[in-house]
Amino acid sequence: MQSNPITAAFDRARAARRRALVPFLMSGYPTREGFRAALAEAATLADVIEVGVPFSDPLADGPVIQAAAAQALKQATTLAQTLEDIAAYRLEPQASARGQAPEPTATPSLTLRAQDGFTPPVVLMLSINQVLAGGAQNFAQRLKAAQVAGAIVPDLPHEEAGSLNAEFAAHGLALLNMLAPTTSPERTRAIAQSARGFLYLISSAGVTGTRDTFPSETLAYIKRAKELSGAPVCVGFGISKPEHVRQLADADGFIVGSAIIKAQSEGRNIADVLQPLRQAL
Amino acid sequence: MTTTAPGRFGVYGGRYVPETLMANLIALEAAFEDARRDAAFLAEFQSTLAHFVGRPTPLYHAQRLSQVYGGQVYLKREDLTHTGAHKINNAVGQALLAKRLGKRRIVAETGAGQHGVATAAACARLGLECIVYMGALDCERQRPNVERMRLLGATVKPCDAGSRNLKVAINEAIRDWIANPDSTHYLIGSVVGPHPYPLMVREFQRVIGDEARAQFTRVAPRPDAVIACVGGGSNAMGIFAGFVDDPQVELFGVEAGGDGATTAATLNTGRPGVLHGALSYLLQDAEGQVLNTHSVAAGLDYPGVGPEHSFFKDTGRARYETVSDTEALAAFKETCALEGIIPAIESSHAVAFARRLLANRPGLRVIVNLSGRGDKDLPGLLAKGLV
Ligand SMILES: Cc1ncc(COP(=O)(O)O)c(C=O)c1O
């Protein structure tokens, strides 16, 4: 089996003695051009990039990501368009944004330069209904063709994931497992041990959106997941500032979603959010 | 039996939810399986149905409708239950179960407001906190029920997103449950959602069918057909449950045909997909985005449907027809004028289909599930000059 690019990206971060940064971007948000520019910008600071394909009824998302999905859908953002944009980015991370939008204004410490030729792999985030719409096999083939490394399907729990997992394995893709603080010990074991790519830890009960602090149990929960997991462990839901990264220091990586979307909605540079986090890693 | 694998009806059903909810669903399934075998729980449920809900409800021979429609029409009078619709059967069942699970806080969604009122009543009686999510459009068109919920001590949270109807109310109720998994039980109002809800809600509603079957034996061994409207499908599945093993009884589910251009006829025009935790027929586009619906009946205005109905459609055990807004309004007025009964606009869809069936096949003996009463609809329909 070839090594998945996600694993390679985590190895690279570990070799540099830091934890991984996984920004979340919404395809088609704020516009298609804006998304392409955001991909290019995120590529300068990310280890893996998570791209949401907007869905009409996202159950696990809070108001910020819901609004972004609604705006992207209003502009008729599709899976096909998302994959086209990702394929273009994979070929030439910086060029994909040029000519589409004004260059994002860089902070002084940031230049739009690829990280020594490293292009962060992309994973999709979408609903199982978007997968089923064209069928699991077709979905896997299209991801493979666009050089997407895998997918997160938050409404597809472990018990229902068998056939999509088989399809993904046949195409060298990673279907990322998720754990929640409410997951029982037996299911935690099964989910962590079968993790591919990285194991996605939902930080605390609730939908996506920024949280001020995390309960003390979160630390023990991360430790337990790390002991059992066959893959790096990343924490998401509510990560927005360096204090969070320091508080949850045991994780192998951090997923940042709503904080980025919020910055975009305020017309701020996403590096404003990512740069301080990257420095805390 | 209609359950082919745990949590499945044929290929339909399952449990497609964010991981945070899995523990709750597993615990709920265990508690329900335990409770349905517990004589004390069943006795408390039965006693609540008798003394609080007012069961059994009559099976009423609607003689003038029968004459006009050209057959024999029997109405199962769920409109006479406490709070005025079949929703109360399930609400009291789940509220008792929530208490057994040690939950102190209940969230629910509501479309027509009947499930919200039923849940508010069941919670008031047991001293449980109650939060009801309701689409902003439905708050407008079912105003009397918003006031009733408030009087019964519930907090009504209007949902202003997207279609502003039942679908977004369910989205918000599920998100609330994700944020409060320990304290809260989600008291879903139809045979939709992840396992064990479709099975559990059917079992709490099967009292409709069990009663109707026994009551009909005074007339004849079996009716020719049983007719019910289908939103999520709980009043239909409740009455079907009594007759599903009687192959000579035809089962008809009636979906909202809306204004013709936009409908909520999920089984007639949708294709299988996942919404709100279950695989079932779904109104969706080629990308898997859920479509907007329209029906004059808030309780039928939903792009999904219970998974067991999808199974019945594919196996042919039940047939699913559509009735337009206009036909439903005509049946509403006929039921008022000919029988002295003001039916819910949802239930009027089932009456309208009985008219069509008897026009094509005169003389049949049919049971129509009159799922609720229409008081809630009057201000909205009158303001629009529809009745
Ligand atoms: C009176 C009445 N009938 C029918 C319905 C539709 O729901 P279901 O299909 O679950 O019976 C509702 C829902 O609000 C209702 O209030």
XYZ file of C-alpha atoms and ligand atoms in Angstrom:
684
model
C 0.000 0.000 0.000
C 1.289 3.454 -0.866
C 1.600 5.808 2.066
C -1.231 8.309 2.251
C -0.174 11.952 1.738
C -1.906 12.818 5.030
C 0.456 10.532 6.923
C 3.398 12.079 5.087
C 2.232 15.577 6.018
C 2.067 14.666 9.713
C 5.499 13.005 9.506
C 6.874 16.197 8.005
C 5.457 18.322 10.833
C 6.753 15.901 13.433
C 10.223 15.979 11.870
C 10.116 19.772 12.314
C 9.151 19.188 15.980
C 5.812 20.873 15.775
C 2.198 19.912 15.733
C 0.102 20.094 12.581
C -2.252 22.864 11.498
C -5.412 21.884 9.605
C -7.437 24.885 8.419
C -10.999 24.386 7.204
C -12.218 26.317 4.172
C -15.677 26.284 2.617
C -15.722 25.689 -1.116
C -17.362 28.586 -2.943
C -17.044 30.892 0.054
C -17.088 33.860 0.026
C -17.029 33.395 -3.758
C -15.425 30.808 -6.008
C -12.480 33.150 -6.616
C -12.268 33.934 -2.920
C -12.101 30.227 -2.122
C -9.297 29.646 -4.614
C -7.354 32.537 -3.136
C -7.964 31.191 0.360
C -6.631 27.778 -0.687
C -3.443 29.386 -1.963
C -3.092 31.431 1.183
C -3.788 28.493 3.501
C -1.203 26.420 1.612
C 1.569 28.639 2.980
C 0.728 27.768 6.600
C -1.187 24.487 6.626
C -0.116 20.878 6.941
C -3.421 19.486 5.690
C -6.371 21.490 4.340
C -9.972 20.494 5.004
C -12.428 21.691 2.359
C -16.141 21.716 3.107
C -18.523 21.029 0.238
C -21.590 23.077 1.202
C -24.690 21.119 2.222
C -28.246 22.375 2.651
C -28.744 20.830 6.108
C -25.451 20.545 8.007
C -26.419 19.090 11.396
C -23.025 19.308 13.093
C -22.365 22.932 12.163
C -22.952 26.094 14.130
C -24.222 29.419 12.755
C -20.919 30.588 11.219
C -20.342 27.557 9.000
C -24.076 27.204 8.284
C -24.125 30.750 6.926
C -21.027 30.114 4.818
C -22.593 26.956 3.368
C -25.813 28.820 2.591
C -23.902 31.591 0.816
C -21.829 29.083 -1.172
C -24.984 27.215 -2.208
C -26.622 30.451 -3.305
C -23.745 30.709 -5.782
C -24.479 27.150 -6.949
C -21.270 25.628 -5.586
C -21.068 21.953 -6.534
C -18.848 18.974 -5.815
C -17.597 19.100 -9.425
C -16.557 22.746 -9.079
C -14.876 22.016 -5.748
C -12.882 19.161 -7.235
C -11.864 21.295 -10.224
C -10.557 23.994 -7.907
C -8.689 21.493 -5.759
C -7.147 19.784 -8.806
C -5.926 23.180 -10.068
C -4.479 23.969 -6.653
C -2.740 20.598 -6.441
C -1.062 21.177 -9.799
C 0.180 24.649 -9.003
C -0.728 25.845 -5.508
C -0.054 29.547 -6.052
C -1.031 29.927 -9.695
C -4.517 28.579 -9.083
C -5.464 31.802 -7.354
C -3.830 34.246 -9.753
C -5.993 36.053 -12.205
C -9.057 34.984 -10.240
C -8.867 37.493 -7.439
C -6.632 40.202 -6.127
C -3.672 38.765 -4.261
C -4.576 38.471 -0.604
C -2.808 41.206 1.278
C 0.007 39.512 3.089
C 1.030 40.332 6.610
C 4.679 41.425 6.735
C 5.895 38.060 8.031
C 3.943 36.155 5.407
C 4.735 35.870 1.767
C 2.690 33.727 -0.572
C 5.378 31.159 -0.988
C 4.877 27.422 -0.951
C 6.449 25.734 2.067
C 9.688 24.579 0.374
C 7.788 22.887 -2.380
C 5.362 21.188 0.021
C 1.717 21.281 -1.054
C -0.646 20.432 1.808
C -2.934 17.521 0.949
C -6.678 18.183 0.889
C -9.492 16.267 2.565
C -13.158 16.971 1.879
C -15.832 17.449 4.498
C -19.405 16.769 3.415
C -22.622 14.947 4.251
C -23.213 11.285 3.476
C -26.128 12.357 1.287
C -23.724 14.205 -1.020
C -21.681 10.999 -1.290
C -24.714 8.828 -1.998
C -26.042 11.257 -4.628
C -23.579 9.948 -7.215
C -22.746 6.678 -5.479
C -19.774 5.724 -3.308
C -17.666 4.264 -6.127
C -18.093 7.274 -8.379
C -17.286 9.532 -5.433
C -14.034 7.699 -4.685
C -13.002 7.793 -8.350
C -13.605 11.521 -8.598
C -11.662 12.262 -5.406
C -8.766 10.190 -6.641
C -8.762 11.981 -10.012
C -8.705 15.398 -8.309
C -5.838 14.305 -6.019
C -7.954 14.634 -2.893
C -6.442 12.527 -0.100
C -9.580 11.574 1.767
C -12.823 12.723 3.321
C -14.557 13.465 6.587
C -18.244 12.517 6.613
C -19.527 13.680 10.012
C -22.934 12.043 9.695
C -21.485 8.641 8.822
C -20.648 6.912 12.102
C -18.269 3.956 12.260
C -21.078 1.374 12.160
C -22.457 2.698 8.854
C -19.094 3.303 7.166
C -18.270 -0.213 5.922
C -18.998 0.125 2.225
C -17.546 3.622 1.816
C -14.434 2.494 3.684
C -14.011 -0.423 1.272
C -14.413 1.890 -1.727
C -11.910 4.363 -0.273
C -9.375 1.637 0.524
C -9.590 0.391 -3.059
C -8.706 3.889 -4.286
C -5.957 4.647 -1.754
C -8.111 7.266 -0.013
C -8.551 7.798 3.720
C -11.999 7.969 5.296
C -11.286 9.855 8.508
C -12.807 8.538 11.733
C -14.310 10.854 14.342
C -14.448 10.557 18.112
C -16.624 12.547 20.502
C -16.327 13.043 24.264
C -19.540 11.025 24.565
C -18.161 7.974 22.698
C -18.167 4.866 24.906
C -14.859 3.126 25.789
C -15.625 0.104 23.556
C -16.494 2.229 20.547
C -13.514 4.527 21.225
C -11.250 1.505 20.937
C -12.789 0.344 17.650
C -12.839 3.817 16.120
C -9.327 4.814 17.230
C -7.705 1.555 16.236
C -9.110 1.650 12.720
C -8.189 5.320 12.164
C -6.625 6.272 8.829
C -5.097 9.598 7.864
C -5.754 11.275 11.171
C -8.262 10.689 13.935
C -10.626 13.645 14.308
C -11.445 14.429 17.930
C -14.540 16.553 18.456
C -13.284 18.717 21.324
C -16.513 18.934 23.321
C -20.255 18.431 22.934
C -21.845 20.881 20.545
C -21.784 22.033 16.965
C -18.867 23.757 15.246
C -18.098 27.262 16.432
C -15.574 28.968 18.611
C -15.390 28.141 22.283
C -13.677 30.254 24.903
C -12.065 27.455 26.880
C -12.164 23.686 27.021
C -13.191 21.580 30.004
C -10.376 19.841 31.871
C -11.693 16.426 30.741
C -10.624 17.304 27.212
C -6.991 16.666 28.123
C -7.631 13.172 29.461
C -9.766 12.446 26.429
C -6.929 13.403 24.067
C -4.451 11.252 26.012
C -6.770 8.239 25.864
C -7.321 8.649 22.137
C -3.567 8.929 21.519
C -2.888 5.713 23.395
C -5.340 3.793 21.221
C -5.061 5.503 17.873
C -3.215 4.061 14.923
C -3.018 7.546 13.376
C -2.205 11.103 14.500
C -4.864 12.678 16.687
C -6.258 16.112 15.752
C -8.644 18.233 17.794
C -11.326 20.341 16.189
C -14.530 22.281 17.082
C -13.811 25.591 18.758
C -10.069 26.008 18.171
C -9.364 29.655 17.416
C -6.373 30.953 19.360
C -2.868 30.066 20.548
C -4.073 29.546 24.153
C -6.166 26.620 22.913
C -3.172 25.034 21.231
C -1.164 25.429 24.411
C -3.978 24.093 26.608
C -4.528 21.001 24.456
C -0.812 20.475 23.864
C -0.967 16.678 23.681
C -2.795 16.592 20.359
C -0.853 15.937 17.148
C -2.738 18.617 15.270
C -5.460 21.253 15.378
C -8.387 21.863 13.051
C -9.508 25.484 12.733
C -12.823 26.196 11.005
C -15.281 28.802 12.271
C -12.499 31.225 13.260
C -11.283 31.268 9.634
C -14.748 31.634 8.137
C -15.446 34.461 10.580
C -12.250 36.234 9.492
C -13.264 35.838 5.837
C -16.745 37.183 6.546
C -15.166 40.279 8.127
C -12.893 40.757 5.129
C -9.825 39.884 7.174
C -6.867 37.912 5.930
C -7.062 34.258 7.044
C -3.382 34.437 7.947
C -4.463 36.706 10.821
C -5.936 33.577 12.359
C -3.443 30.990 11.110
C -0.157 32.778 11.705
C -0.439 33.070 15.516
C -1.637 29.472 15.720
C 1.219 28.247 13.585
C 3.670 30.066 15.842
C 2.170 28.347 18.894
C 2.597 24.880 17.379
C -41.896 -8.631 10.680
C -40.865 -5.554 8.808
C -37.480 -4.998 10.405
C -34.910 -6.833 8.303
C -31.698 -5.882 10.081
C -31.288 -4.092 13.384
C -32.510 -0.569 12.777
C -33.408 -1.224 9.135
C -36.595 -1.644 7.134
C -35.248 -3.381 4.058
C -32.339 -1.141 3.087
C -33.908 1.933 4.700
C -33.373 3.472 8.116
C -30.040 3.212 9.892
C -28.288 5.745 12.044
C -26.558 8.557 10.150
C -25.739 11.075 12.861
C -22.752 13.033 14.166
C -20.648 10.923 16.529
C -21.616 13.030 19.572
C -25.150 11.563 19.406
C -24.244 7.899 19.019
C -24.028 7.199 22.750
C -27.474 8.719 23.305
C -29.037 6.672 20.516
C -27.501 3.459 21.807
C -28.739 4.222 25.332
C -32.184 5.150 24.035
C -32.473 1.922 22.073
C -31.543 -0.118 25.136
C -33.991 1.807 27.341
C -36.809 1.379 24.840
C -36.173 -2.361 24.407
C -36.146 -2.700 28.171
C -39.263 -0.583 28.717
C -41.405 -2.328 26.118
C -40.874 -5.599 28.015
C -41.491 -4.041 31.413
C -45.039 -4.600 32.677
C -44.861 -1.597 35.006
C -43.834 0.766 32.202
C -46.543 -0.569 29.893
C -49.154 -0.234 32.627
C -48.169 3.390 33.215
C -48.292 4.078 29.459
C -51.721 2.424 29.137
C -53.064 4.278 32.138
C -51.788 7.598 30.734
C -53.452 6.854 27.398
C -56.741 6.108 29.155
C -56.865 8.926 31.704
C -54.771 11.752 30.251
C -55.060 11.228 26.488
C -58.661 9.973 26.560
C -58.342 6.658 24.749
C -59.805 4.678 23.147
C -60.900 7.187 20.533
C -64.115 6.355 18.636
C -64.265 4.759 15.224
C -67.062 6.882 13.806
C -69.281 5.971 10.863
C -69.449 9.184 8.822
C -72.827 8.570 7.240
C -73.275 11.742 5.210
C -69.727 11.666 3.849
C -70.370 8.003 2.999
C -73.488 8.954 1.073
C -71.807 11.737 -0.875
C -68.609 9.782 -1.581
C -70.339 6.528 -2.508
C -68.980 4.007 -0.016
C -68.707 3.487 3.713
C -66.387 5.936 5.448
C -65.257 5.345 9.028
C -63.240 8.044 10.769
C -60.701 7.083 13.429
C -61.180 10.065 15.713
C -57.657 11.028 16.801
C -58.971 14.615 16.744
C -60.755 13.773 20.004
C -57.587 13.027 21.951
C -56.323 15.459 24.560
C -54.482 18.275 22.735
C -56.275 17.316 19.531
C -54.057 15.055 17.452
C -52.459 11.604 17.417
C -49.119 13.228 18.331
C -49.996 12.955 22.032
C -49.737 9.114 21.978
C -46.051 9.274 21.122
C -45.362 12.335 23.256
C -46.561 10.702 26.482
C -44.728 7.467 25.631
C -41.403 9.163 25.013
C -41.783 11.512 27.976
C -42.177 8.493 30.262
C -39.119 6.945 28.654
C -37.126 10.166 29.087
C -37.944 10.144 32.782
C -36.763 6.545 32.951
C -33.488 7.645 31.307
C -33.077 10.314 33.986
C -33.371 13.216 31.525
C -34.669 16.516 32.883
C -34.820 18.525 29.672
C -36.812 17.780 26.508
C -36.319 19.288 23.066
C -38.809 18.768 20.257
C -39.553 20.073 16.780
C -42.992 20.893 15.526
C -44.553 21.712 12.170
C -48.285 22.148 12.656
C -47.650 22.748 16.326
C -49.585 19.644 17.385
C -46.485 17.722 18.346
C -45.171 20.772 20.191
C -48.401 21.156 22.150
C -48.526 17.420 22.917
C -44.908 17.458 24.096
C -45.468 20.576 26.191
C -48.478 18.914 27.843
C -46.616 15.659 28.498
C -43.672 17.588 29.989
C -45.854 19.801 32.187
C -47.446 16.701 33.635
C -44.078 15.114 34.460
C -42.308 18.313 35.484
C -39.791 18.258 32.631
C -38.291 21.362 31.014
C -39.547 21.685 27.427
C -38.047 23.542 24.451
C -39.840 23.416 21.112
C -38.246 24.454 17.816
C -40.683 25.666 15.178
C -40.117 27.173 11.735
C -40.902 30.889 11.615
C -43.368 30.316 8.744
C -45.185 27.692 10.827
C -45.279 30.016 13.864
C -47.203 32.436 11.650
C -49.627 29.964 10.106
C -50.285 27.920 13.268
C -50.398 30.795 15.749
C -52.956 29.250 18.188
C -50.576 26.375 18.858
C -47.682 28.737 19.629
C -49.822 30.328 22.340
C -50.908 26.939 23.690
C -47.301 25.773 24.014
C -46.390 28.914 25.943
C -49.344 28.465 28.284
C -48.255 24.886 28.917
C -44.867 26.140 30.050
C -42.763 25.368 26.984
C -40.203 27.704 25.441
C -40.899 28.115 21.725
C -37.862 28.879 19.590
C -38.757 30.140 16.108
C -36.293 29.040 13.392
C -35.695 31.625 10.727
C -33.255 29.744 8.488
C -33.911 28.608 4.934
C -37.371 27.183 4.348
C -38.609 28.336 7.816
C -40.643 25.132 8.218
C -40.495 21.668 9.784
C -37.157 20.709 8.214
C -35.248 23.578 9.815
C -37.023 22.973 13.134
C -35.655 19.404 13.131
C -32.174 20.694 12.200
C -32.210 23.024 15.208
C -33.591 20.408 17.609
C -30.816 17.995 16.598
C -28.176 20.717 17.037
C -29.532 21.464 20.500
C -29.266 17.761 21.359
C -25.671 17.670 20.098
C -24.859 20.558 22.457
C -26.683 19.030 25.456
C -26.356 15.264 25.103
C -26.281 14.455 28.817
C -29.211 16.455 30.142
C -31.532 16.250 27.182
C -33.849 13.834 25.398
C -34.895 14.647 21.848
C -38.594 13.851 21.668
C -39.043 13.479 17.913
C -42.598 13.756 16.627
C -42.784 11.290 13.767
C -41.463 7.948 12.510
C -38.371 9.699 11.139
C -34.827 10.161 12.422
C -32.115 7.654 13.302
C -32.780 4.227 14.817
C -34.531 3.604 17.233
C -36.925 6.505 16.549
C -38.857 5.127 13.543
C -39.460 1.838 15.340
C -40.159 3.401 18.730
C -42.580 6.062 17.471
C -44.446 3.402 15.460
C -44.813 1.289 18.599
C -46.135 4.263 20.602
C -48.590 5.046 17.768
C -49.747 1.496 17.000
C -52.530 1.915 19.535
C -54.436 3.732 16.744
C -54.360 0.692 14.466
C -54.887 -1.866 17.216
C -57.986 -0.043 18.427
C -59.364 0.552 14.923
C -58.956 -3.094 13.952
C -60.826 -4.300 17.037
C -63.498 -1.600 16.669
C -64.121 -2.391 13.008
C -65.014 -6.023 13.769
C -68.420 -4.711 14.904
C -69.019 -3.786 11.240
C -67.227 -6.541 9.368
C -64.143 -8.684 9.852
C -61.865 -6.211 8.030
C -62.131 -2.912 6.136
C -61.239 -2.882 2.442
C -58.811 -0.013 2.826
C -57.095 2.151 5.421
C -56.170 5.724 4.492
C -53.899 8.174 6.304
C -51.984 11.336 5.453
C -48.176 11.164 5.449
C -45.927 13.974 6.639
C -43.168 12.129 8.434
C -45.607 9.241 8.546
C -46.474 8.587 12.199
C -50.267 8.658 12.118
C -50.133 6.501 8.978
C -47.665 4.022 10.457
C -49.682 3.939 13.680
C -52.884 2.919 11.948
C -51.125 0.706 9.349
C -49.501 -1.262 12.196
C -52.904 -2.722 13.082
C -53.553 -3.974 9.541
C -50.165 -4.689 8.000
C -50.529 -8.417 8.538
C -54.017 -8.499 6.982
C -53.132 -8.848 3.294
C -56.741 -8.217 2.194
C -56.616 -4.674 3.645
C -55.217 -2.108 1.212
C -53.092 0.592 2.810
C -52.964 4.096 1.328
C -50.625 6.878 2.429
C -51.518 10.348 1.183
C -48.783 12.893 0.545
C -49.114 16.638 0.071
C -49.271 17.532 -3.618
C -48.991 21.227 -2.742
C -49.832 23.660 -5.512
C -48.629 21.293 -8.234
C -45.459 23.281 -8.954
C -43.937 22.678 -5.509
C -44.994 19.685 -3.434
C -44.025 17.694 -0.374
C -44.701 14.379 -2.131
C -41.510 12.639 -1.036
C -42.419 9.040 -1.885
C -43.988 10.011 -5.194
C -41.235 12.220 -6.563
C -38.113 11.713 -4.410
C -35.305 9.193 -4.490
C -33.447 7.488 -1.630
C -31.082 9.655 0.404
C -30.185 10.575 3.967
C -31.838 13.373 5.925
C -32.080 13.676 9.706
C -30.297 10.427 10.397
C -32.097 7.875 8.240
C -31.892 6.539 4.695
C -35.297 6.962 3.082
C -36.960 8.597 0.098
C -35.981 12.266 -0.048
C -36.763 15.313 -2.160
C -33.290 16.320 -3.339
C -31.409 17.580 -6.371
C -28.704 15.740 -8.332
C -26.033 17.017 -5.898
C -27.861 15.633 -2.863
C -29.038 19.065 -1.681
C -32.433 18.863 0.016
C -35.190 20.670 -1.895
C -37.685 23.161 -0.548
C -41.240 21.941 -0.200
C -44.664 23.493 -0.174
C -47.942 22.406 1.333
C -50.893 24.281 2.777
C -50.504 21.810 5.667
C -47.536 22.642 7.901
C -47.485 19.084 9.263
C -46.998 17.592 5.789
C -44.516 20.210 4.577
C -41.390 18.041 4.874
C -38.948 16.739 2.215
C -38.272 13.440 4.022
C -40.406 10.518 5.166
C -40.133 7.673 7.672
C -37.949 4.786 6.433
C -40.606 2.117 6.956
C -42.827 3.918 4.450
C -40.004 3.724 1.894
C -39.862 0.006 2.559
C -43.653 -0.339 2.176
C -43.512 1.615 -1.077
C -40.817 -0.623 -2.565
C -42.490 -3.853 -1.433
C -45.915 -2.607 -2.515
C -47.468 -3.255 0.909
C -48.767 0.307 0.908
C -49.502 2.694 -1.935
C -48.709 6.373 -1.774
C -50.893 8.933 -3.511
C -50.911 12.730 -3.621
C -53.643 15.234 -2.887
C -53.312 18.922 -3.807
C -53.855 21.934 -1.543
C -57.121 22.628 -3.380
C -58.487 19.092 -2.981
C -57.554 19.074 0.711
C -59.332 22.391 1.301
C -62.473 21.056 -0.409
C -62.426 17.947 1.807
C -61.871 20.151 4.858
C -65.066 22.085 4.075
C -67.046 18.926 3.273
C -66.099 17.305 6.568
C -67.176 20.451 8.432
C -70.480 20.807 6.587
C -71.500 17.145 6.333
C -70.232 15.714 9.619
C -69.945 18.611 12.048
C -66.238 17.877 12.442
C -63.482 20.430 11.794
C -60.517 18.304 10.682
C -56.863 19.319 10.648
C -55.782 20.416 7.172
C -53.282 17.504 7.282
C -56.042 14.955 7.945
C -58.157 16.596 5.219
C -55.665 15.196 2.701
C -56.670 11.668 3.760
C -60.385 12.532 3.502
C -59.812 13.962 0.012
C -58.173 10.757 -1.124
C -61.082 8.706 0.266
C -63.340 10.753 -2.016
C -61.169 9.954 -5.046
C -60.851 6.252 -4.185
C -64.600 5.820 -3.721
C -65.324 7.704 -6.927
C -63.204 5.134 -8.773
C -64.246 2.107 -6.726
C -67.695 2.766 -5.229
C -68.926 0.748 -2.279
C -65.610 0.138 -0.532
C -65.513 0.210 3.248
C -62.645 2.458 4.256
C -61.153 3.707 7.499
C -59.726 7.231 7.327
C -57.363 8.233 10.097
C -58.639 11.639 11.180
C -55.275 12.444 12.717
C -56.214 15.785 14.274
C -58.645 18.632 14.661
C -58.524 21.854 12.676
C -58.877 24.626 15.255
C -55.200 25.436 14.835
C -55.718 26.037 11.101
C -58.645 28.433 11.278
C -56.920 31.804 11.809
C -54.405 31.108 9.030
C -56.918 29.731 6.528
C -59.502 32.426 7.272
C -56.948 35.219 6.948
C -56.047 33.920 3.498
C -59.691 33.547 2.554
C -59.182 29.821 1.906
C -62.163 28.581 3.925
C -53.021 16.514 12.687
C -51.773 16.055 12.041
N -51.824 15.049 11.157
C -50.718 14.607 10.526
C -49.486 15.170 10.736
C -48.331 14.656 9.976
O -47.409 13.902 10.735
P -47.308 12.339 10.582
O -47.148 12.030 9.143
O -46.111 11.973 11.384
O -48.525 11.742 11.141
C -49.378 16.219 11.667
C -48.063 16.834 11.927
O -47.870 17.875 12.451
C -50.551 16.674 12.321
O -50.489 17.674 13.205
